[in-house]
Amino acid sequence: MATPAPKRRIVLLGATGSIGESTLRVIAAHRDRLELVGIAANGRYQRLAEIAREFNVKHVAVFDDNSFLAAKSADIFPRGTQLHGGVAGLTTIATLAEADTVLVAVVGTAGLKPALAAIAAKKTLALASKELLVLAGKFVMAAAREHGVRLLPVDSEHNAVFQCLEGHHASDVRRLVLTASGGAFRDWPLEKLSSVRVADALKHPNWSMGPKITVDSATLANKGLELIEAQWLFGLRAEQCQAVLHTQSIVHCLVEFRDGSMLAQLCPPSMTFPIQHALLYPDRAPCPTDDPLNLEKKFSLDFRPVEAARYPLLGLAQAAMAAGGVAPAVFNAANEVAVAEFIAGRLPFLAISRVVEQSLAGMKNFEPTTLDEVLQADAEARRLAHQNLFSPASFSR
Ligand code: NDP
Ligand code: MG
């Protein structure tokens, strides 16, 4: 009888979020193959305690200082749990000797240092947080090459590309086309966009996700970040990474080869598919949902070009990608600041792109030679974006 494959031991950064919860469902369905050994979040330590109990997790990291102190005195973690705090705590659990794979699903860029530490410790990196490659793709990819570490994409489009590229030569790829649902406002009259409320932007037609990425889907900033992420992951030129509108979110990418053939990957819009694929790679397991694509029912797939006037942030992201240097980091930082202000109800929806545009225009681009230079550009872009929030031009279009 064949011996069963050893369990893959997973650390999950961002365990309490939307990707985190989907990952927990995948792990729960494959307890014979997957074991959770470390979890982290920003502040929701009560949920971390529940997860620690359910999955018998020994290492828990809480990023936020006050929440870490509260977690330590709360007496809600199972006996024997080791609590770690701050970025050092995240780094400790990302490099645990007993872990094989680190899944980074922290919103924003707080996962960067722990991810780089995981790479240096030769852990396989399953990557959901797209902001990391947008900010520091050059350094993350170089570190992965240096340490011989595999990056497994979890974002659905990149996971789809990864699947379509298997067995093919990168030099035969003409272009990648990532699909975009078009988000909450794809069918709104353009003139109505000035009256968008936060609750409107948080209603995604196809996916259930965290608030930041849901707003980014409504502006297509998300697709812009994904094009930049794809460029790094698959080693392509900016013009080879493109986007198309596909309202059903069933086809996740199209890869066109130089002979004109296109391969596509299809599955329902549920993140459990790419998460399961990445965590069990290269094995396949039964369908992770009760609702697979059903060809017995009528369904159609449609594709249309992205309307530039509706989605100015996609154009800005593509320009930043073509410019290279720190421009993608500036795009990401300014977008993060503007989206947080929008979600807090302090910035109109249409001003998000204006803040990003002004921040990109206000910063001199350069090719960074160290990670510190990128982090400085990120900090400077955030400072500038905060200034631009209050510039009168941000409030009109
Ligand atoms: P959520 O907002 O739902 O969750 C964010 C998670 O990150 C929470 O667990 C949160 O903890 C944690 N977190 C935030 N800041 C820190 C920090 N400084 N240190 C440690 N943990 C932190 O986000 P999503 O799950 O939607 O997205 C996570 C990432 O995955 C994003 O980068 C997103 O772009 C990417 N992604 C998401 C997809 C989706 O379907 N949701 C699809 C593809 C990619 P707490 O709960 O305590 O605040
Ligand atoms: Mg995606």
Short mmCIF file of C-alpha atoms and ligand atoms in Angstrom, two decimals:
data_model
loop_
_atom_site.label_atom_id
_atom_site.label_comp_id
_atom_site.label_asym_id
_atom_site.label_seq_id
_atom_site.Cartn_x
_atom_site.Cartn_y
_atom_site.Cartn_z
CA MET A 1 0.00 0.00 0.00
CA ALA A 2 1.32 3.47 -0.90
CA THR A 3 2.26 5.63 2.09
CA PRO A 4 0.07 8.76 2.33
CA ALA A 5 1.74 12.05 1.30
CA PRO A 6 3.05 13.98 4.34
CA LYS A 7 0.78 16.76 5.56
CA ARG A 8 1.53 20.23 4.26
CA ARG A 9 1.90 22.59 7.23
CA ILE A 10 0.43 26.00 6.58
CA VAL A 11 0.88 29.44 8.13
CA LEU A 12 -2.00 31.79 7.30
CA LEU A 13 -1.36 35.55 7.50
CA GLY A 14 -4.71 37.38 7.37
CA ALA A 15 -6.66 34.42 8.82
CA THR A 16 -9.69 36.49 9.83
CA GLY A 17 -10.32 38.06 6.41
CA SER A 18 -12.28 36.94 3.39
CA ILE A 19 -9.39 34.93 1.87
CA GLY A 20 -8.48 33.72 5.35
CA GLU A 21 -11.96 32.30 6.00
CA SER A 22 -12.07 30.63 2.55
CA THR A 23 -8.65 29.11 3.29
CA LEU A 24 -9.93 27.74 6.59
CA ARG A 25 -12.79 26.03 4.70
CA VAL A 26 -10.28 24.42 2.32
CA ILE A 27 -8.05 23.26 5.19
CA ALA A 28 -11.08 21.88 7.09
CA ALA A 29 -12.04 19.85 4.00
CA HIS A 30 -8.50 18.40 3.66
CA ARG A 31 -7.37 17.77 7.23
CA ASP A 32 -5.63 14.60 6.04
CA ARG A 33 -3.40 16.68 3.72
CA LEU A 34 -3.22 20.13 5.31
CA GLU A 35 -2.42 21.28 8.83
CA LEU A 36 -2.62 24.85 10.13
CA VAL A 37 0.41 25.68 12.28
CA GLY A 38 0.30 29.49 12.53
CA ILE A 39 -2.26 32.27 12.10
CA ALA A 40 -2.11 36.07 12.12
CA ALA A 41 -4.43 39.04 11.87
CA ASN A 42 -4.36 42.73 12.59
CA GLY A 43 -6.74 43.13 15.53
CA ARG A 44 -9.53 40.56 15.60
CA TYR A 45 -7.94 38.34 18.24
CA GLN A 46 -11.24 36.87 19.44
CA ARG A 47 -11.72 35.25 16.03
CA LEU A 48 -8.07 34.11 16.09
CA ALA A 49 -8.79 32.38 19.42
CA GLU A 50 -11.76 30.52 17.85
CA ILE A 51 -9.60 29.45 14.90
CA ALA A 52 -6.79 28.35 17.23
CA ARG A 53 -9.26 26.15 19.12
CA GLU A 54 -10.88 24.68 16.01
CA PHE A 55 -7.59 23.87 14.24
CA ASN A 56 -5.40 23.30 17.28
CA VAL A 57 -2.98 26.06 16.21
CA LYS A 58 -0.05 26.70 18.53
CA HIS A 59 1.29 30.00 17.10
CA VAL A 60 -0.83 33.14 16.82
CA ALA A 61 0.36 36.63 15.81
CA VAL A 62 -1.55 39.87 16.37
CA PHE A 63 -0.14 42.89 14.52
CA ASP A 64 -1.87 45.78 16.28
CA ASP A 65 -0.14 46.64 19.60
CA ASN A 66 -3.27 47.32 21.66
CA SER A 67 -5.02 44.21 20.36
CA PHE A 68 -1.90 42.17 21.12
CA LEU A 69 -1.94 43.39 24.75
CA ALA A 70 -5.68 42.72 24.98
CA ALA A 71 -5.19 39.24 23.50
CA LYS A 72 -2.51 38.44 26.07
CA SER A 73 -4.74 39.34 28.99
CA ALA A 74 -8.00 37.93 27.57
CA ASP A 75 -7.46 34.33 28.62
CA ILE A 76 -9.39 33.02 25.62
CA PHE A 77 -6.62 31.13 23.80
CA PRO A 78 -6.20 27.40 24.31
CA ARG A 79 -3.53 26.36 26.83
CA GLY A 80 -0.09 26.20 25.20
CA THR A 81 -0.81 28.83 22.50
CA GLN A 82 2.18 31.10 21.87
CA LEU A 83 1.15 34.69 21.17
CA HIS A 84 3.40 36.93 19.07
CA GLY A 85 2.98 40.68 18.47
CA GLY A 86 3.66 43.26 15.75
CA VAL A 87 5.54 42.79 12.52
CA ALA A 88 8.17 40.80 14.43
CA GLY A 89 5.41 38.42 15.53
CA LEU A 90 4.20 37.97 11.94
CA THR A 91 7.77 37.31 10.88
CA THR A 92 8.24 34.74 13.64
CA ILE A 93 5.25 32.71 12.53
CA ALA A 94 6.13 33.12 8.81
CA THR A 95 9.45 31.39 9.52
CA LEU A 96 8.35 28.65 11.95
CA ALA A 97 10.57 25.60 11.59
CA GLU A 98 7.48 23.36 11.42
CA ALA A 99 5.88 25.28 8.48
CA ASP A 100 6.24 24.42 4.78
CA THR A 101 3.92 26.96 3.16
CA VAL A 102 3.01 30.54 4.07
CA LEU A 103 -0.20 31.95 2.62
CA VAL A 104 -0.12 35.75 2.66
CA ALA A 105 -3.64 37.20 2.67
CA VAL A 106 -3.08 40.42 4.59
CA VAL A 107 -4.76 43.43 3.06
CA GLY A 108 -2.21 46.12 2.11
CA THR A 109 1.56 45.85 2.38
CA ALA A 110 2.06 44.78 6.02
CA GLY A 111 2.76 41.25 4.80
CA LEU A 112 5.87 42.29 2.84
CA LYS A 113 8.55 41.83 5.52
CA PRO A 114 7.08 38.54 6.80
CA ALA A 115 6.80 37.29 3.19
CA LEU A 116 10.46 38.11 2.49
CA ALA A 117 11.46 36.38 5.74
CA ALA A 118 9.43 33.31 4.70
CA ILE A 119 11.25 33.24 1.36
CA ALA A 120 14.64 33.52 3.07
CA ALA A 121 13.60 30.59 5.30
CA LYS A 122 12.77 28.65 2.09
CA LYS A 123 9.03 28.36 2.71
CA THR A 124 6.76 27.99 -0.30
CA LEU A 125 4.85 31.26 -0.66
CA ALA A 126 1.17 31.17 -1.60
CA LEU A 127 0.38 34.75 -2.49
CA ALA A 128 -3.05 36.40 -2.26
CA SER A 129 -1.90 39.91 -1.26
CA LYS A 130 -1.34 41.48 -4.65
CA GLU A 131 0.05 44.68 -3.11
CA LEU A 132 3.36 42.95 -2.31
CA LEU A 133 4.45 42.39 -5.90
CA VAL A 134 3.09 45.78 -6.96
CA LEU A 135 5.20 47.47 -4.30
CA ALA A 136 8.30 45.34 -4.39
CA GLY A 137 8.01 42.81 -7.24
CA LYS A 138 11.65 43.28 -8.23
CA PHE A 139 12.89 42.37 -4.73
CA VAL A 140 10.38 39.63 -3.95
CA MET A 141 11.06 37.85 -7.26
CA ALA A 142 14.83 38.22 -6.84
CA ALA A 143 14.63 36.76 -3.32
CA ALA A 144 12.48 33.85 -4.56
CA ARG A 145 15.04 33.12 -7.31
CA GLU A 146 17.97 33.41 -4.90
CA HIS A 147 16.44 30.99 -2.38
CA GLY A 148 14.91 28.65 -4.95
CA VAL A 149 11.42 29.28 -3.53
CA ARG A 150 8.23 28.64 -5.48
CA LEU A 151 5.54 31.36 -5.59
CA LEU A 152 2.05 29.92 -5.94
CA PRO A 153 -0.51 32.51 -7.04
CA VAL A 154 -3.78 32.50 -5.10
CA ASP A 155 -5.45 35.48 -6.77
CA SER A 156 -7.95 33.78 -9.10
CA GLU A 157 -6.68 35.33 -12.36
CA HIS A 158 -3.02 34.57 -11.62
CA ASN A 159 -3.80 31.09 -10.43
CA ALA A 160 -5.69 30.64 -13.73
CA VAL A 161 -2.68 31.86 -15.75
CA PHE A 162 -0.41 29.56 -13.75
CA GLN A 163 -2.65 26.62 -14.66
CA CYS A 164 -2.78 27.60 -18.38
CA LEU A 165 1.00 28.03 -18.59
CA GLU A 166 1.87 24.59 -17.21
CA GLY A 167 3.78 22.62 -19.83
CA HIS A 168 4.35 25.68 -22.03
CA HIS A 169 7.37 27.88 -22.69
CA ALA A 170 7.08 31.46 -21.44
CA SER A 171 8.74 32.58 -24.68
CA ASP A 172 5.71 31.25 -26.62
CA VAL A 173 3.29 33.55 -24.77
CA ARG A 174 2.09 36.50 -26.83
CA ARG A 175 -0.07 38.02 -24.09
CA LEU A 176 -2.19 37.38 -21.02
CA VAL A 177 -5.69 38.74 -20.80
CA LEU A 178 -7.08 38.96 -17.27
CA THR A 179 -10.84 39.15 -16.98
CA ALA A 180 -12.62 41.82 -14.94
CA SER A 181 -16.23 41.62 -13.79
CA GLY A 182 -16.55 45.41 -14.06
CA GLY A 183 -17.58 45.74 -10.40
CA ALA A 184 -20.59 47.43 -8.86
CA PHE A 185 -20.98 50.23 -11.41
CA ARG A 186 -20.41 48.48 -14.69
CA ASP A 187 -23.95 49.25 -15.86
CA TRP A 188 -24.52 52.59 -14.14
CA PRO A 189 -24.93 55.67 -16.36
CA LEU A 190 -21.61 57.56 -16.18
CA GLU A 191 -23.32 60.73 -14.91
CA LYS A 192 -24.67 58.83 -11.88
CA LEU A 193 -21.15 57.96 -10.67
CA SER A 194 -20.86 61.33 -8.91
CA SER A 195 -23.58 60.20 -6.48
CA VAL A 196 -22.07 56.82 -5.53
CA ARG A 197 -22.37 55.94 -1.82
CA VAL A 198 -19.98 53.66 0.08
CA ALA A 199 -22.68 51.00 0.45
CA ASP A 200 -23.18 50.99 -3.37
CA ALA A 201 -19.45 50.39 -3.96
CA LEU A 202 -19.40 47.51 -1.48
CA LYS A 203 -22.04 45.53 -3.42
CA HIS A 204 -20.01 43.36 -5.77
CA PRO A 205 -22.15 41.63 -8.42
CA ASN A 206 -20.18 38.31 -8.43
CA TRP A 207 -17.65 38.00 -5.60
CA SER A 208 -17.81 38.28 -1.83
CA MET A 209 -14.54 39.92 -0.68
CA GLY A 210 -13.04 42.35 1.83
CA PRO A 211 -14.03 46.05 1.57
CA LYS A 212 -10.77 47.43 0.06
CA ILE A 213 -10.67 44.98 -2.85
CA THR A 214 -14.43 45.37 -3.44
CA VAL A 215 -13.99 49.12 -3.94
CA ASP A 216 -10.92 48.43 -6.10
CA SER A 217 -13.10 46.15 -8.22
CA ALA A 218 -15.63 48.93 -8.74
CA THR A 219 -12.86 51.27 -10.00
CA LEU A 220 -10.84 48.51 -11.73
CA ALA A 221 -7.80 49.61 -9.69
CA ASN A 222 -7.86 45.95 -8.69
CA LYS A 223 -7.35 44.86 -12.28
CA GLY A 224 -4.55 47.39 -12.62
CA LEU A 225 -2.82 45.95 -9.54
CA GLU A 226 -3.35 42.46 -10.97
CA LEU A 227 -1.77 43.37 -14.33
CA ILE A 228 1.31 44.63 -12.49
CA GLU A 229 1.33 41.49 -10.31
CA ALA A 230 1.06 39.30 -13.44
CA GLN A 231 3.97 41.09 -15.07
CA TRP A 232 6.22 40.13 -12.15
CA LEU A 233 4.90 36.63 -11.60
CA PHE A 234 5.19 35.56 -15.22
CA GLY A 235 8.15 37.71 -16.33
CA LEU A 236 6.33 39.61 -19.10
CA ARG A 237 6.50 43.08 -20.63
CA ALA A 238 3.82 45.63 -19.67
CA GLU A 239 2.12 45.50 -23.09
CA GLN A 240 1.74 41.72 -22.81
CA CYS A 241 -0.58 42.05 -19.78
CA GLN A 242 -4.08 43.18 -20.71
CA ALA A 243 -7.63 43.20 -19.33
CA VAL A 244 -11.06 42.50 -20.76
CA LEU A 245 -14.53 42.86 -19.25
CA HIS A 246 -16.28 39.56 -18.63
CA THR A 247 -19.39 40.03 -16.52
CA GLN A 248 -19.93 36.39 -15.49
CA SER A 249 -16.51 35.93 -13.75
CA ILE A 250 -16.34 32.32 -14.96
CA VAL A 251 -13.36 32.64 -17.31
CA HIS A 252 -10.54 33.94 -15.13
CA CYS A 253 -7.86 34.47 -17.77
CA LEU A 254 -7.02 33.95 -21.41
CA VAL A 255 -3.45 33.14 -22.38
CA GLU A 256 -2.69 33.80 -26.04
CA PHE A 257 0.31 31.97 -27.52
CA ARG A 258 2.27 33.17 -30.52
CA ASP A 259 0.42 30.81 -32.86
CA GLY A 260 -2.83 32.63 -32.01
CA SER A 261 -4.25 29.81 -29.84
CA MET A 262 -5.80 30.88 -26.56
CA LEU A 263 -6.12 28.79 -23.41
CA ALA A 264 -8.59 29.77 -20.72
CA GLN A 265 -9.33 28.57 -17.19
CA LEU A 266 -12.96 28.39 -16.07
CA CYS A 267 -14.54 27.80 -12.67
CA PRO A 268 -17.29 29.43 -10.59
CA PRO A 269 -16.43 32.72 -8.89
CA SER A 270 -15.33 31.22 -5.56
CA MET A 271 -11.86 31.72 -4.10
CA THR A 272 -11.90 28.17 -2.72
CA PHE A 273 -10.89 26.94 -6.22
CA PRO A 274 -7.57 28.80 -6.50
CA ILE A 275 -6.84 28.40 -2.77
CA GLN A 276 -7.32 24.63 -2.94
CA HIS A 277 -5.26 24.46 -6.14
CA ALA A 278 -2.37 26.39 -4.55
CA LEU A 279 -2.38 24.55 -1.22
CA LEU A 280 -2.52 21.06 -2.74
CA TYR A 281 -0.41 21.82 -5.84
CA PRO A 282 0.43 19.82 -7.94
CA ASP A 283 -2.32 17.43 -6.80
CA ARG A 284 -5.97 17.84 -7.71
CA ALA A 285 -8.78 17.18 -5.22
CA PRO A 286 -12.57 17.01 -5.58
CA CYS A 287 -14.48 20.22 -6.34
CA PRO A 288 -14.37 22.53 -3.30
CA THR A 289 -17.99 23.73 -3.65
CA ASP A 290 -21.39 22.05 -4.06
CA ASP A 291 -22.02 24.28 -7.01
CA PRO A 292 -19.66 23.46 -9.90
CA LEU A 293 -20.22 24.85 -13.42
CA ASN A 294 -23.28 23.14 -14.81
CA LEU A 295 -23.31 22.70 -18.58
CA GLU A 296 -26.78 21.14 -18.40
CA LYS A 297 -28.10 24.64 -17.72
CA LYS A 298 -27.92 27.40 -20.30
CA PHE A 299 -25.17 29.88 -19.65
CA SER A 300 -23.22 32.21 -21.84
CA LEU A 301 -19.87 33.92 -21.62
CA ASP A 302 -19.40 37.41 -22.93
CA PHE A 303 -16.39 39.64 -23.29
CA ARG A 304 -16.15 43.33 -24.07
CA PRO A 305 -13.39 45.92 -24.07
CA VAL A 306 -12.93 47.99 -20.90
CA GLU A 307 -14.48 51.49 -21.20
CA ALA A 308 -11.61 53.89 -20.43
CA ALA A 309 -13.89 56.75 -19.33
CA ARG A 310 -15.64 54.59 -16.70
CA TYR A 311 -12.42 53.22 -15.23
CA PRO A 312 -9.68 55.92 -15.20
CA LEU A 313 -7.75 54.02 -12.50
CA LEU A 314 -7.06 51.14 -14.88
CA GLY A 315 -5.44 53.57 -17.33
CA LEU A 316 -3.36 55.09 -14.52
CA ALA A 317 -2.23 51.63 -13.38
CA GLN A 318 -1.26 50.67 -16.93
CA ALA A 319 0.73 53.88 -17.33
CA ALA A 320 2.49 53.19 -14.00
CA MET A 321 3.24 49.63 -15.11
CA ALA A 322 4.70 50.86 -18.41
CA ALA A 323 6.76 53.52 -16.60
CA GLY A 324 8.17 50.95 -14.13
CA GLY A 325 10.50 52.11 -11.35
CA VAL A 326 8.56 53.19 -8.26
CA ALA A 327 5.48 54.31 -10.23
CA PRO A 328 3.50 51.11 -9.44
CA ALA A 329 4.33 51.54 -5.73
CA VAL A 330 3.12 55.16 -5.87
CA PHE A 331 -0.07 54.06 -7.64
CA ASN A 332 -0.71 51.45 -4.96
CA ALA A 333 0.04 53.73 -2.01
CA ALA A 334 -2.08 56.64 -3.26
CA ASN A 335 -4.94 54.28 -4.11
CA GLU A 336 -4.80 52.73 -0.63
CA VAL A 337 -4.98 56.17 1.02
CA ALA A 338 -7.81 57.36 -1.22
CA VAL A 339 -9.86 54.16 -0.88
CA ALA A 340 -9.56 54.23 2.92
CA GLU A 341 -10.85 57.83 2.90
CA PHE A 342 -13.69 56.85 0.57
CA ILE A 343 -14.68 53.92 2.80
CA ALA A 344 -14.58 56.25 5.81
CA GLY A 345 -17.07 58.51 4.00
CA ARG A 346 -14.64 61.43 3.69
CA LEU A 347 -13.85 61.34 -0.04
CA PRO A 348 -16.22 61.17 -3.02
CA PHE A 349 -15.93 58.08 -5.22
CA LEU A 350 -14.80 60.01 -8.31
CA ALA A 351 -12.04 61.72 -6.34
CA ILE A 352 -10.17 58.42 -5.81
CA SER A 353 -8.69 58.50 -9.31
CA ARG A 354 -7.91 62.22 -9.04
CA VAL A 355 -5.89 61.67 -5.83
CA VAL A 356 -3.96 58.84 -7.49
CA GLU A 357 -3.35 60.86 -10.66
CA GLN A 358 -2.08 63.87 -8.69
CA SER A 359 0.17 61.70 -6.55
CA LEU A 360 1.71 60.01 -9.59
CA ALA A 361 2.23 63.40 -11.27
CA GLY A 362 3.76 64.86 -8.09
CA MET A 363 6.48 62.24 -7.63
CA LYS A 364 9.67 61.82 -9.59
CA ASN A 365 9.99 58.28 -10.87
CA PHE A 366 13.25 56.35 -10.50
CA GLU A 367 14.53 52.77 -10.66
CA PRO A 368 14.98 51.60 -7.05
CA THR A 369 18.15 49.71 -6.22
CA THR A 370 17.16 48.74 -2.67
CA LEU A 371 13.98 47.75 -0.91
CA ASP A 372 14.44 50.73 1.43
CA GLU A 373 14.20 53.09 -1.53
CA VAL A 374 10.86 51.55 -2.48
CA LEU A 375 9.59 51.80 1.09
CA GLN A 376 10.63 55.46 1.19
CA ALA A 377 8.80 56.11 -2.09
CA ASP A 378 5.75 54.33 -0.64
CA ALA A 379 5.83 56.54 2.46
CA GLU A 380 6.32 59.70 0.38
CA ALA A 381 3.43 58.71 -1.92
CA ARG A 382 1.16 58.24 1.10
CA ARG A 383 2.14 61.67 2.45
CA LEU A 384 1.45 63.26 -0.94
CA ALA A 385 -1.84 61.42 -1.33
CA HIS A 386 -2.98 62.72 2.08
CA GLN A 387 -2.15 66.25 0.92
CA ASN A 388 -4.00 65.67 -2.34
CA LEU A 389 -7.11 64.55 -0.47
CA PHE A 390 -7.66 68.14 0.53
CA SER A 391 -6.75 69.68 -2.80
CA PRO A 392 -9.90 71.25 -4.32
CA ALA A 393 -9.29 69.37 -7.59
CA SER A 394 -9.96 66.09 -5.76
CA PHE A 395 -13.57 67.06 -5.25
CA SER A 396 -14.54 67.70 -8.84
CA ARG A 397 -14.17 65.99 -12.17
P1 NDP B 1 -10.11 41.40 4.27
O1 NDP B 1 -10.25 42.86 4.50
O2 NDP B 1 -11.33 40.56 4.24
O3 NDP B 1 -9.12 40.77 5.38
C1 NDP B 1 -7.88 41.33 5.60
C2 NDP B 1 -7.08 40.45 6.54
O4 NDP B 1 -5.81 41.04 6.74
C3 NDP B 1 -7.71 40.32 7.93
O5 NDP B 1 -7.41 39.04 8.44
C4 NDP B 1 -6.99 41.40 8.72
O6 NDP B 1 -7.00 41.21 10.12
C5 NDP B 1 -5.59 41.20 8.16
N1 NDP B 1 -4.69 42.32 8.35
C6 NDP B 1 -4.87 43.61 7.98
N2 NDP B 1 -3.79 44.34 8.33
C7 NDP B 1 -2.93 43.49 8.92
C8 NDP B 1 -1.66 43.62 9.52
N3 NDP B 1 -1.03 44.82 9.58
N4 NDP B 1 -1.06 42.53 10.03
C9 NDP B 1 -1.67 41.31 10.01
N5 NDP B 1 -2.88 41.12 9.46
C10 NDP B 1 -3.49 42.19 8.95
O7 NDP B 1 -9.27 41.25 2.93
P2 NDP B 1 -9.35 40.10 1.82
O8 NDP B 1 -9.29 38.76 2.46
O9 NDP B 1 -10.43 40.40 0.88
O10 NDP B 1 -7.98 40.36 1.02
C11 NDP B 1 -6.71 40.01 1.56
C12 NDP B 1 -5.67 40.14 0.45
O11 NDP B 1 -5.95 39.19 -0.57
C13 NDP B 1 -5.68 41.51 -0.23
O12 NDP B 1 -4.37 41.84 -0.58
C14 NDP B 1 -6.49 41.29 -1.50
O13 NDP B 1 -6.10 42.15 -2.55
C15 NDP B 1 -6.12 39.84 -1.82
N6 NDP B 1 -7.13 39.12 -2.59
C16 NDP B 1 -8.40 38.98 -2.09
C17 NDP B 1 -9.37 38.31 -2.82
C18 NDP B 1 -10.75 38.07 -2.24
O14 NDP B 1 -11.53 37.35 -2.87
N7 NDP B 1 -11.08 38.59 -1.09
C19 NDP B 1 -9.09 37.78 -4.15
C20 NDP B 1 -7.71 37.92 -4.54
C21 NDP B 1 -6.78 38.59 -3.80
P3 NDP B 1 -8.21 41.84 11.04
O15 NDP B 1 -9.42 41.00 10.71
O16 NDP B 1 -7.76 41.65 12.43
O17 NDP B 1 -8.36 43.26 10.62
MG MG B 2 -8.40 38.68 -8.68
#
